PDB file of C-alpha atoms in Angstrom:
ATOM      1  CA  ARG A 132     -26.740 -67.690  53.147  1.00  0.00           C
ATOM      2  CA  ILE A 133     -24.093 -67.857  55.857  1.00  0.00           C
ATOM      3  CA  SER A 134     -24.903 -65.787  58.927  1.00  0.00           C
ATOM      4  CA  MET A 135     -22.142 -63.664  60.441  1.00  0.00           C
ATOM      5  CA  ASP A 136     -21.796 -62.250  63.926  1.00  0.00           C
ATOM      6  CA  SER A 137     -22.206 -58.446  63.743  1.00  0.00           C
ATOM      7  CA  SER A 138     -19.259 -57.745  66.050  1.00  0.00           C
ATOM      8  CA  ILE A 139     -16.983 -59.882  63.855  1.00  0.00           C
ATOM      9  CA  ALA A 140     -18.210 -58.067  60.755  1.00  0.00           C
ATOM     10  CA  LEU A 141     -17.592 -54.659  62.354  1.00  0.00           C
ATOM     11  CA  ASP A 142     -14.113 -55.654  63.494  1.00  0.00           C
ATOM     12  CA  SER A 143     -13.242 -56.874  59.999  1.00  0.00           C
ATOM     13  CA  PHE A 144     -14.572 -53.654  58.481  1.00  0.00           C
ATOM     14  CA  ASP A 145     -12.521 -51.598  60.933  1.00  0.00           C
ATOM     15  CA  ASP A 146      -9.378 -53.589  60.133  1.00  0.00           C
ATOM     16  CA  ILE A 147      -9.824 -53.015  56.403  1.00  0.00           C
ATOM     17  CA  SER A 148     -10.551 -49.322  56.972  1.00  0.00           C
ATOM     18  CA  ASP A 149      -7.388 -48.965  59.070  1.00  0.00           C
ATOM     19  CA  GLN A 150      -5.299 -50.610  56.346  1.00  0.00           C
ATOM     20  CA  CYS A 151      -6.667 -48.157  53.777  1.00  0.00           C
ATOM     21  CA  CYS A 152      -5.502 -45.131  55.781  1.00  0.00           C
ATOM     22  CA  CYS A 153      -2.051 -43.650  56.196  1.00  0.00           C
ATOM     23  CA  THR A 154      -0.945 -44.364  59.761  1.00  0.00           C
ATOM     24  CA  ILE A 155       0.820 -40.993  59.961  1.00  0.00           C
ATOM     25  CA  CYS A 156      -1.908 -38.549  58.848  1.00  0.00           C
ATOM     26  CA  SER A 157      -4.908 -40.964  59.077  1.00  0.00           C
ATOM     27  CA  GLU A 158      -6.153 -39.909  55.611  1.00  0.00           C
ATOM     28  CA  SER A 159      -7.680 -42.492  53.255  1.00  0.00           C
ATOM     29  CA  TYR A 160      -5.509 -43.461  50.303  1.00  0.00           C
ATOM     30  CA  GLY A 161      -6.548 -42.264  46.834  1.00  0.00           C
ATOM     31  CA  SER A 162      -5.229 -42.021  43.272  1.00  0.00           C
ATOM     32  CA  SER A 163      -5.386 -38.210  43.095  1.00  0.00           C
ATOM     33  CA  LYS A 164      -4.436 -37.375  46.676  1.00  0.00           C
ATOM     34  CA  PHE A 165      -2.762 -39.336  49.504  1.00  0.00           C
ATOM     35  CA  ILE A 166      -1.194 -41.804  47.053  1.00  0.00           C
ATOM     36  CA  PRO A 167       0.134 -44.900  48.910  1.00  0.00           C
ATOM     37  CA  ARG A 168       3.842 -45.478  48.316  1.00  0.00           C
ATOM     38  CA  SER A 169       5.918 -48.333  49.723  1.00  0.00           C
ATOM     39  CA  LEU A 170       9.270 -48.016  51.478  1.00  0.00           C
ATOM     40  CA  ASP A 171      12.043 -50.586  51.081  1.00  0.00           C
ATOM     41  CA  CYS A 172      10.900 -52.311  54.274  1.00  0.00           C
ATOM     42  CA  GLY A 173       7.440 -52.933  52.756  1.00  0.00           C
ATOM     43  CA  HIS A 174       5.494 -50.525  54.940  1.00  0.00           C
ATOM     44  CA  THR A 175       3.241 -48.071  53.119  1.00  0.00           C
ATOM     45  CA  PHE A 176       2.428 -44.434  53.798  1.00  0.00           C
ATOM     46  CA  CYS A 177       0.900 -41.645  51.752  1.00  0.00           C
ATOM     47  CA  GLU A 178       3.113 -39.673  49.393  1.00  0.00           C
ATOM     48  CA  GLY A 179       2.647 -36.430  51.305  1.00  0.00           C
ATOM     49  CA  CYS A 180       3.932 -37.892  54.583  1.00  0.00           C
ATOM     50  CA  ILE A 181       6.884 -39.734  53.032  1.00  0.00           C
ATOM     51  CA  TYR A 182       8.170 -36.638  51.263  1.00  0.00           C
ATOM     52  CA  ASN A 183       7.418 -34.328  54.178  1.00  0.00           C
ATOM     53  CA  ASP A 184      10.454 -32.460  55.507  1.00  0.00           C
ATOM     54  CA  LYS A 185       9.732 -33.639  59.062  1.00  0.00           C
ATOM     55  CA  LEU A 186      10.105 -37.306  58.083  1.00  0.00           C
ATOM     56  CA  ARG A 187      12.742 -36.885  55.361  1.00  0.00           C
ATOM     57  CA  ILE A 188      16.311 -36.150  56.389  1.00  0.00           C
ATOM     58  CA  ASN A 189      19.102 -35.834  53.811  1.00  0.00           C
ATOM     59  CA  ASN A 190      16.885 -37.484  51.187  1.00  0.00           C
ATOM     60  CA  LYS A 191      16.380 -40.489  53.473  1.00  0.00           C
ATOM     61  CA  VAL A 192      13.280 -41.657  55.321  1.00  0.00           C
ATOM     62  CA  LYS A 193      13.281 -43.699  58.525  1.00  0.00           C
ATOM     63  CA  CYS A 194      10.195 -45.915  58.646  1.00  0.00           C
ATOM     64  CA  PRO A 195       8.024 -44.979  61.665  1.00  0.00           C
ATOM     65  CA  MET A 196       7.005 -48.626  61.992  1.00  0.00           C
ATOM     66  CA  CYS A 197      10.322 -50.520  61.916  1.00  0.00           C
ATOM     67  CA  THR A 198      12.930 -47.662  61.752  1.00  0.00           C
ATOM     68  CA  ARG A 199      14.529 -49.125  58.605  1.00  0.00           C
ATOM     69  CA  VAL A 200      15.987 -46.357  56.426  1.00  0.00           C
ATOM     70  CA  THR A 201      14.923 -45.929  52.795  1.00  0.00           C
ATOM     71  CA  GLU A 202      16.902 -43.736  50.432  1.00  0.00           C
ATOM     72  CA  LEU A 203      14.625 -41.655  48.214  1.00  0.00           C
ATOM     73  CA  PRO A 204      15.613 -41.752  44.530  1.00  0.00           C
ATOM     74  CA  ASP A 205      16.263 -38.389  42.869  1.00  0.00           C
ATOM     75  CA  SER A 206      14.869 -39.158  39.429  1.00  0.00           C
ATOM     76  CA  LYS A 207      11.697 -41.055  40.338  1.00  0.00           C
ATOM     77  CA  LYS A 208       9.336 -41.555  43.229  1.00  0.00           C
ATOM     78  CA  LEU A 209       8.829 -44.685  45.290  1.00  0.00           C
ATOM     79  CA  SER A 210       6.597 -47.445  43.962  1.00  0.00           C
ATOM     80  CA  ILE A 211       2.835 -47.099  44.365  1.00  0.00           C
ATOM     81  CA  ASN A 212       1.099 -49.801  46.385  1.00  0.00           C
ATOM     82  CA  TYR A 213      -1.580 -50.494  43.767  1.00  0.00           C
ATOM     83  CA  ALA A 214      -3.176 -53.340  45.725  1.00  0.00           C
ATOM     84  CA  LEU A 215      -3.767 -51.068  48.710  1.00  0.00           C
ATOM     85  CA  LEU A 216      -4.858 -48.211  46.437  1.00  0.00           C
ATOM     86  CA  SER A 217      -7.452 -50.417  44.740  1.00  0.00           C
ATOM     87  CA  LEU A 218      -8.749 -51.649  48.090  1.00  0.00           C
ATOM     88  CA  ALA A 219      -9.041 -48.100  49.426  1.00  0.00           C
ATOM     89  CA  GLU A 220     -10.939 -46.852  46.367  1.00  0.00           C
ATOM     90  CA  LYS A 221     -13.314 -49.817  46.494  1.00  0.00           C
ATOM     91  CA  LEU A 222     -13.930 -49.150  50.174  1.00  0.00           C
ATOM     92  CA  VAL A 223     -14.711 -45.488  49.497  1.00  0.00           C
ATOM     93  CA  LYS A 224     -17.042 -46.496  46.678  1.00  0.00           C
ATOM     94  CA  SER A 225     -18.826 -49.056  48.862  1.00  0.00           C
ATOM     95  CA  ARG A 226     -19.455 -46.392  51.518  1.00  0.00           C
ATOM     96  CA  ALA A 227     -21.177 -44.047  49.088  1.00  0.00           C
ATOM     97  CA  ASP A 228     -24.965 -44.224  49.114  1.00  0.00           C
ATOM     98  CA  PRO A 229     -25.962 -44.417  45.397  1.00  0.00           C
ATOM     99  CA  LYS A 230     -29.533 -43.229  45.945  1.00  0.00           C
ATOM    100  CA  ILE A 231     -31.110 -40.592  48.190  1.00  0.00           C
ATOM    101  CA  ALA A 232     -34.877 -40.226  48.645  1.00  0.00           C
ATOM    102  CA  CYS A 233     -36.513 -36.892  47.806  1.00  0.00           C
ATOM    103  CA  SER A 234     -38.610 -35.591  50.712  1.00  0.00           C
ATOM    104  CA  GLU A 235     -41.129 -34.068  48.288  1.00  0.00           C
ATOM    105  CA  CYS A 236     -41.814 -36.753  45.676  1.00  0.00           C
ATOM    106  CA  THR A 237     -40.173 -39.765  47.478  1.00  0.00           C
ATOM    107  CA  GLY A 238     -38.185 -40.597  44.348  1.00  0.00           C
ATOM    108  CA  LYS A 239     -34.574 -41.766  44.726  1.00  0.00           C
ATOM    109  CA  PHE A 240     -31.680 -39.870  43.167  1.00  0.00           C
ATOM    110  CA  SER A 241     -27.890 -39.628  43.254  1.00  0.00           C
ATOM    111  CA  PRO A 242     -26.262 -37.258  45.804  1.00  0.00           C
ATOM    112  CA  GLN A 243     -25.361 -34.866  42.965  1.00  0.00           C
ATOM    113  CA  ALA A 244     -29.031 -34.563  41.931  1.00  0.00           C
ATOM    114  CA  VAL A 245     -30.506 -33.473  45.265  1.00  0.00           C
ATOM    115  CA  ARG A 246     -30.641 -30.132  47.025  1.00  0.00           C
ATOM    116  CA  LEU A 247     -31.316 -28.811  50.524  1.00  0.00           C
ATOM    117  CA  CYS A 248     -33.980 -26.135  50.899  1.00  0.00           C
ATOM    118  CA  MET A 249     -32.630 -23.540  53.321  1.00  0.00           C
ATOM    119  CA  THR A 250     -35.564 -21.089  53.217  1.00  0.00           C
ATOM    120  CA  ASP A 251     -37.110 -20.418  56.639  1.00  0.00           C
ATOM    121  CA  GLY A 252     -40.809 -21.218  56.870  1.00  0.00           C
ATOM    122  CA  CYS A 253     -40.747 -23.771  54.057  1.00  0.00           C
ATOM    123  CA  ASP A 254     -42.233 -27.179  54.907  1.00  0.00           C
ATOM    124  CA  MET A 255     -39.110 -28.759  53.408  1.00  0.00           C
ATOM    125  CA  HIS A 256     -36.637 -26.560  55.281  1.00  0.00           C
ATOM    126  CA  ASN A 257     -33.272 -28.340  55.588  1.00  0.00           C
ATOM    127  CA  LYS A 258     -34.720 -31.416  53.840  1.00  0.00           C
ATOM    128  CA  LEU A 259     -33.504 -33.136  50.696  1.00  0.00           C
ATOM    129  CA  ILE A 260     -35.383 -32.561  47.463  1.00  0.00           C
ATOM    130  CA  CYS A 261     -34.640 -33.618  43.880  1.00  0.00           C
ATOM    131  CA  LEU A 262     -33.838 -31.181  41.066  1.00  0.00           C
ATOM    132  CA  ASN A 263     -37.317 -31.525  39.549  1.00  0.00           C
ATOM    133  CA  CYS A 264     -39.039 -30.573  42.809  1.00  0.00           C
ATOM    134  CA  ALA A 265     -36.436 -27.851  43.394  1.00  0.00           C
ATOM    135  CA  VAL A 266     -37.353 -26.210  40.065  1.00  0.00           C
ATOM    136  CA  ASP A 267     -41.118 -26.843  40.103  1.00  0.00           C
ATOM    137  CA  ILE A 268     -41.909 -26.170  43.768  1.00  0.00           C
ATOM    138  CA  HIS A 269     -38.909 -24.443  45.349  1.00  0.00           C
ATOM    139  CA  GLY A 270     -37.659 -22.408  42.415  1.00  0.00           C
ATOM    140  CA  SER A 271     -37.562 -19.136  44.370  1.00  0.00           C
ATOM    141  CA  HIS A 272     -36.152 -20.675  47.533  1.00  0.00           C
ATOM    142  CA  LYS A 273     -32.572 -20.745  48.699  1.00  0.00           C
ATOM    143  CA  LEU A 274     -31.147 -24.118  47.670  1.00  0.00           C
ATOM    144  CA  VAL A 275     -27.837 -25.732  48.612  1.00  0.00           C
ATOM    145  CA  LYS A 276     -26.108 -28.634  46.890  1.00  0.00           C
ATOM    146  CA  TYR A 277     -26.192 -31.681  49.150  1.00  0.00           C
ATOM    147  CA  ASP A 278     -22.832 -33.070  48.041  1.00  0.00           C
ATOM    148  CA  ALA A 279     -21.219 -29.629  48.448  1.00  0.00           C
ATOM    149  CA  LYS A 280     -22.572 -29.335  51.973  1.00  0.00           C
ATOM    150  CA  MET A 281     -21.325 -32.829  52.831  1.00  0.00           C
ATOM    151  CA  GLU A 282     -17.889 -31.973  51.464  1.00  0.00           C
ATOM    152  CA  LYS A 283     -17.842 -28.872  53.679  1.00  0.00           C
ATOM    153  CA  ILE A 284     -18.788 -30.996  56.690  1.00  0.00           C
ATOM    154  CA  ARG A 285     -16.082 -33.529  55.832  1.00  0.00           C
ATOM    155  CA  GLU A 286     -13.526 -30.739  55.497  1.00  0.00           C
ATOM    156  CA  GLU A 287     -14.491 -29.330  58.910  1.00  0.00           C
ATOM    157  CA  LEU A 288     -14.140 -32.779  60.444  1.00  0.00           C
ATOM    158  CA  ARG A 289     -10.823 -33.237  58.673  1.00  0.00           C
ATOM    159  CA  VAL A 290      -9.541 -30.003  60.237  1.00  0.00           C
ATOM    160  CA  LYS A 291     -10.792 -31.060  63.693  1.00  0.00           C
ATOM    161  CA  ILE A 292      -9.113 -34.455  63.382  1.00  0.00           C
ATOM    162  CA  THR A 293      -5.870 -32.826  62.230  1.00  0.00           C
ATOM    163  CA  ASN A 294      -5.926 -30.455  65.213  1.00  0.00           C
ATOM    164  CA  LEU A 295      -6.696 -33.361  67.518  1.00  0.00           C
ATOM    165  CA  CYS A 296      -3.760 -35.351  66.132  1.00  0.00           C
ATOM    166  CA  GLN A 297      -1.456 -32.363  66.574  1.00  0.00           C
ATOM    167  CA  SER A 298      -2.644 -31.867  70.152  1.00  0.00           C
ATOM    168  CA  MET A 299      -2.148 -35.564  70.807  1.00  0.00           C
ATOM    169  CA  GLU A 300       1.407 -35.423  69.454  1.00  0.00           C
ATOM    170  CA  THR A 301       2.143 -32.435  71.708  1.00  0.00           C
ATOM    171  CA  LYS A 302       0.816 -34.332  74.719  1.00  0.00           C
ATOM    172  CA  LYS A 303       2.830 -37.419  73.774  1.00  0.00           C
ATOM    173  CA  LEU A 304       6.015 -35.366  73.479  1.00  0.00           C
ATOM    174  CA  GLY A 305       5.313 -33.892  76.912  1.00  0.00           C
ATOM    175  CA  VAL A 306       4.867 -37.350  78.438  1.00  0.00           C
ATOM    176  CA  LEU A 307       8.022 -38.658  76.736  1.00  0.00           C
ATOM    177  CA  LYS A 308       9.946 -35.639  78.016  1.00  0.00           C
ATOM    178  CA  LYS A 309       8.811 -36.401  81.555  1.00  0.00           C
ATOM    179  CA  THR A 310       9.831 -40.048  81.185  1.00  0.00           C
ATOM    180  CA  GLU A 311      13.281 -38.886  80.078  1.00  0.00           C
ATOM    181  CA  GLN A 312      13.464 -36.644  83.143  1.00  0.00           C
ATOM    182  CA  LEU A 313      12.462 -39.569  85.353  1.00  0.00           C
ATOM    183  CA  ALA A 314      15.129 -41.711  83.695  1.00  0.00           C
ATOM    184  CA  ARG A 315      17.765 -39.070  84.429  1.00  0.00           C
ATOM    185  CA  MET A 316      16.547 -38.835  88.024  1.00  0.00           C
ATOM    186  CA  ALA A 317      16.745 -42.611  88.355  1.00  0.00           C
ATOM    187  CA  LYS A 318      20.274 -42.586  86.923  1.00  0.00           C
ATOM    188  CA  ALA A 319      21.327 -39.842  89.317  1.00  0.00           C
ATOM    189  CA  LEU A 320      19.782 -41.738  92.215  1.00  0.00           C
ATOM    190  CA  GLU A 321      21.566 -44.914  91.170  1.00  0.00           C
ATOM    191  CA  THR A 322      24.891 -43.054  90.984  1.00  0.00           C
ATOM    192  CA  ARG A 323      24.305 -41.444  94.352  1.00  0.00           C
ATOM    193  CA  PHE A 324      23.362 -44.696  96.021  1.00  0.00           C
ATOM    194  CA  SER A 325      26.322 -46.576  94.601  1.00  0.00           C
ATOM    195  CA  SER A 326      28.501 -44.453  96.889  1.00  0.00           C
ATOM    196  CA  VAL A 327      26.427 -45.166 100.022  1.00  0.00           C
ATOM    197  CA  ASN A 328      28.766 -47.426 101.957  1.00  0.00           C
ATOM    198  CA  ILE A 329      30.596 -47.556 105.236  1.00  0.00           C
ATOM    199  CA  PRO A 330      33.480 -45.077 104.748  1.00  0.00           C
ATOM    200  CA  PRO A 331      36.813 -46.933 104.332  1.00  0.00           C
ATOM    201  CA  HIS A 332      38.583 -44.716 106.861  1.00  0.00           C
ATOM    202  CA  ILE A 333      36.221 -45.928 109.593  1.00  0.00           C
ATOM    203  CA  ILE A 334      37.144 -49.525 108.860  1.00  0.00           C
ATOM    204  CA  GLY A 335      40.821 -48.531 108.813  1.00  0.00           C
ATOM    205  CA  GLN A 336      40.548 -47.174 112.357  1.00  0.00           C
ATOM    206  CA  LEU A 337      40.042 -50.691 113.748  1.00  0.00           C
ATOM    207  CA  ASP A 338      43.743 -51.280 113.930  1.00  0.00           C
ATOM    208  CA  THR A 339      44.267 -48.136 115.998  1.00  0.00           C
ATOM    209  CA  LEU A 340      41.916 -49.185 118.807  1.00  0.00           C
ATOM    210  CA  ALA A 341      44.024 -49.728 121.927  1.00  0.00           C
ATOM    211  CA  ALA A 342      41.442 -49.790 124.719  1.00  0.00           C
ATOM    212  CA  GLU A 343      38.020 -51.333 125.349  1.00  0.00           C
ATOM    213  CA  GLN A 344      36.493 -47.905 125.901  1.00  0.00           C
ATOM    214  CA  ASP A 345      37.727 -46.792 122.476  1.00  0.00           C
ATOM    215  CA  ALA A 346      36.234 -49.944 120.966  1.00  0.00           C
ATOM    216  CA  ASN A 347      32.847 -49.311 122.614  1.00  0.00           C
ATOM    217  CA  GLU A 348      32.789 -45.727 121.385  1.00  0.00           C
ATOM    218  CA  TYR A 349      33.808 -46.929 117.941  1.00  0.00           C
ATOM    219  CA  MET A 350      30.992 -49.514 118.008  1.00  0.00           C
ATOM    220  CA  ASP A 351      28.439 -46.807 118.908  1.00  0.00           C
ATOM    221  CA  ILE A 352      29.586 -44.705 115.961  1.00  0.00           C
ATOM    222  CA  VAL A 353      29.320 -47.666 113.590  1.00  0.00           C
ATOM    223  CA  ASN A 354      25.851 -48.581 114.917  1.00  0.00           C
ATOM    224  CA  ASP A 355      24.587 -45.006 114.530  1.00  0.00           C
ATOM    225  CA  LEU A 356      25.980 -44.802 111.005  1.00  0.00           C
ATOM    226  CA  ALA A 357      24.505 -48.171 110.023  1.00  0.00           C
ATOM    227  CA  GLU A 358      21.096 -47.231 111.449  1.00  0.00           C
ATOM    228  CA  THR A 359      21.104 -43.914 109.572  1.00  0.00           C
ATOM    229  CA  LEU A 360      22.022 -45.559 106.283  1.00  0.00           C
ATOM    230  CA  MET A 361      19.530 -48.428 106.673  1.00  0.00           C
ATOM    231  CA  ASN A 362      16.680 -46.104 107.679  1.00  0.00           C
ATOM    232  CA  GLY A 363      17.416 -43.943 104.654  1.00  0.00           C
ATOM    233  CA  CYS A 364      17.343 -46.966 102.360  1.00  0.00           C
ATOM    234  CA  ASN A 365      14.124 -48.288 103.896  1.00  0.00           C
ATOM    235  CA  SER A 366      12.386 -44.907 103.663  1.00  0.00           C
ATOM    236  CA  LEU A 367      13.365 -44.456 100.033  1.00  0.00           C
ATOM    237  CA  THR A 368      12.326 -48.025  99.214  1.00  0.00           C
ATOM    238  CA  GLU A 369       8.892 -47.404 100.719  1.00  0.00           C
ATOM    239  CA  VAL A 370       8.472 -44.175  98.769  1.00  0.00           C
ATOM    240  CA  LEU A 371       9.542 -45.817  95.519  1.00  0.00           C
ATOM    241  CA  ASP A 372       7.292 -48.835  96.098  1.00  0.00           C
ATOM    242  CA  ASN A 373       4.244 -46.629  96.719  1.00  0.00           C
ATOM    243  CA  ALA A 374       5.019 -44.421  93.714  1.00  0.00           C
ATOM    244  CA  LEU A 375       5.565 -47.437  91.470  1.00  0.00           C
ATOM    245  CA  LYS A 376       2.372 -49.115  92.669  1.00  0.00           C
ATOM    246  CA  SER A 377       0.331 -45.944  92.149  1.00  0.00           C
ATOM    247  CA  ALA A 378       1.820 -45.246  88.710  1.00  0.00           C
ATOM    248  CA  THR A 379       1.291 -48.845  87.587  1.00  0.00           C
ATOM    249  CA  GLN A 380      -2.355 -48.780  88.696  1.00  0.00           C
ATOM    250  CA  GLN A 381      -2.979 -45.458  86.939  1.00  0.00           C
ATOM    251  CA  PHE A 382      -1.275 -46.754  83.811  1.00  0.00           C
ATOM    252  CA  ASP A 383      -3.380 -49.924  83.771  1.00  0.00           C
ATOM    253  CA  ASP A 384      -6.618 -47.997  84.431  1.00  0.00           C
ATOM    254  CA  LEU A 385      -5.816 -45.466  81.702  1.00  0.00           C
ATOM    255  CA  PHE A 386      -5.230 -48.016  78.968  1.00  0.00           C
ATOM    256  CA  GLU A 387      -8.086 -50.234  80.113  1.00  0.00           C
ATOM    257  CA  ASP A 388     -10.481 -47.272  79.775  1.00  0.00           C
ATOM    258  CA  GLU A 389      -8.885 -46.340  76.445  1.00  0.00           C
ATOM    259  CA  GLN A 390      -9.399 -49.864  75.112  1.00  0.00           C
ATOM    260  CA  ILE A 391     -13.088 -49.770  76.100  1.00  0.00           C
ATOM    261  CA  ASP A 392     -13.564 -46.304  74.554  1.00  0.00           C
ATOM    262  CA  ASP A 393     -11.762 -47.402  71.389  1.00  0.00           C
ATOM    263  CA  ASN A 394     -14.023 -50.426  70.942  1.00  0.00           C
ATOM    264  CA  GLU A 395     -17.159 -48.326  71.499  1.00  0.00           C
ATOM    265  CA  THR A 396     -15.901 -45.625  69.114  1.00  0.00           C
ATOM    266  CA  LYS A 397     -15.286 -48.177  66.369  1.00  0.00           C
ATOM    267  CA  LYS A 398     -18.816 -49.516  66.678  1.00  0.00           C
ATOM    268  CA  ASP A 399     -20.347 -46.023  66.696  1.00  0.00           C
ATOM    269  CA  ALA A 400     -18.225 -44.871  63.763  1.00  0.00           C
ATOM    270  CA  VAL A 401     -19.543 -47.513  61.332  1.00  0.00           C
ATOM    271  CA  PRO A 402     -22.705 -46.174  59.641  1.00  0.00           C
ATOM    272  CA  ALA A 403     -25.691 -48.457  59.261  1.00  0.00           C
ATOM    273  CA  ASN A 404     -26.217 -49.752  55.718  1.00  0.00           C
TER     274      ASN A 404
END
């Protein structure tokens, strides 16, 4: 048997899991819901996202990955990515635990054949028991289907993830809006600075100087003007350098921390077999 480093195995599992999810809504592909369909560029997304009004404009879809435009046919839908669909369904099946131990008789049963006893004071409160023990021992107790409870938990998590994604998109739009504002400010600053020069009429006055005193006074004016302009440029350069240095450091720190958190989250998210 070939041994495998656990971190490599987890990374491979994460890569496969990512491929089996729609990169727009993050839902796992399936044959009944979130069907994977391929655009002309080869990228795949779930049917719901492709045909969503936000992504579709005039019966055309611009790929979020490469921006290539795909025209949606009127009579039929886009081709299903069966290879990715098969991989996703196998991955979902491999995650399912086929047997669950009964807390009462220690026998192992499928998730559909176990119940949770929700009666206060019972020794098996909130513990899994098989149908036989549920009828024989806990017949008068309040019982809940385990798979139904898990589906409810998954649905709650699905809602939380959806809200988180929406909040993240709102934050991203806010950041992009600020970057556009900064770009406009930079353009305005560039336009303003392009006109910062020694005024032509001052240079044109050289020919009118008739006395040394006039020349000295003219030189003082030019020196004062040059000093004012240079000091302004130096001050602005210092401000921009400090702002750029601070922003770059914050940017690097942010994405360095995000990379660390992402790696830890991936490891924590993979359940133990």
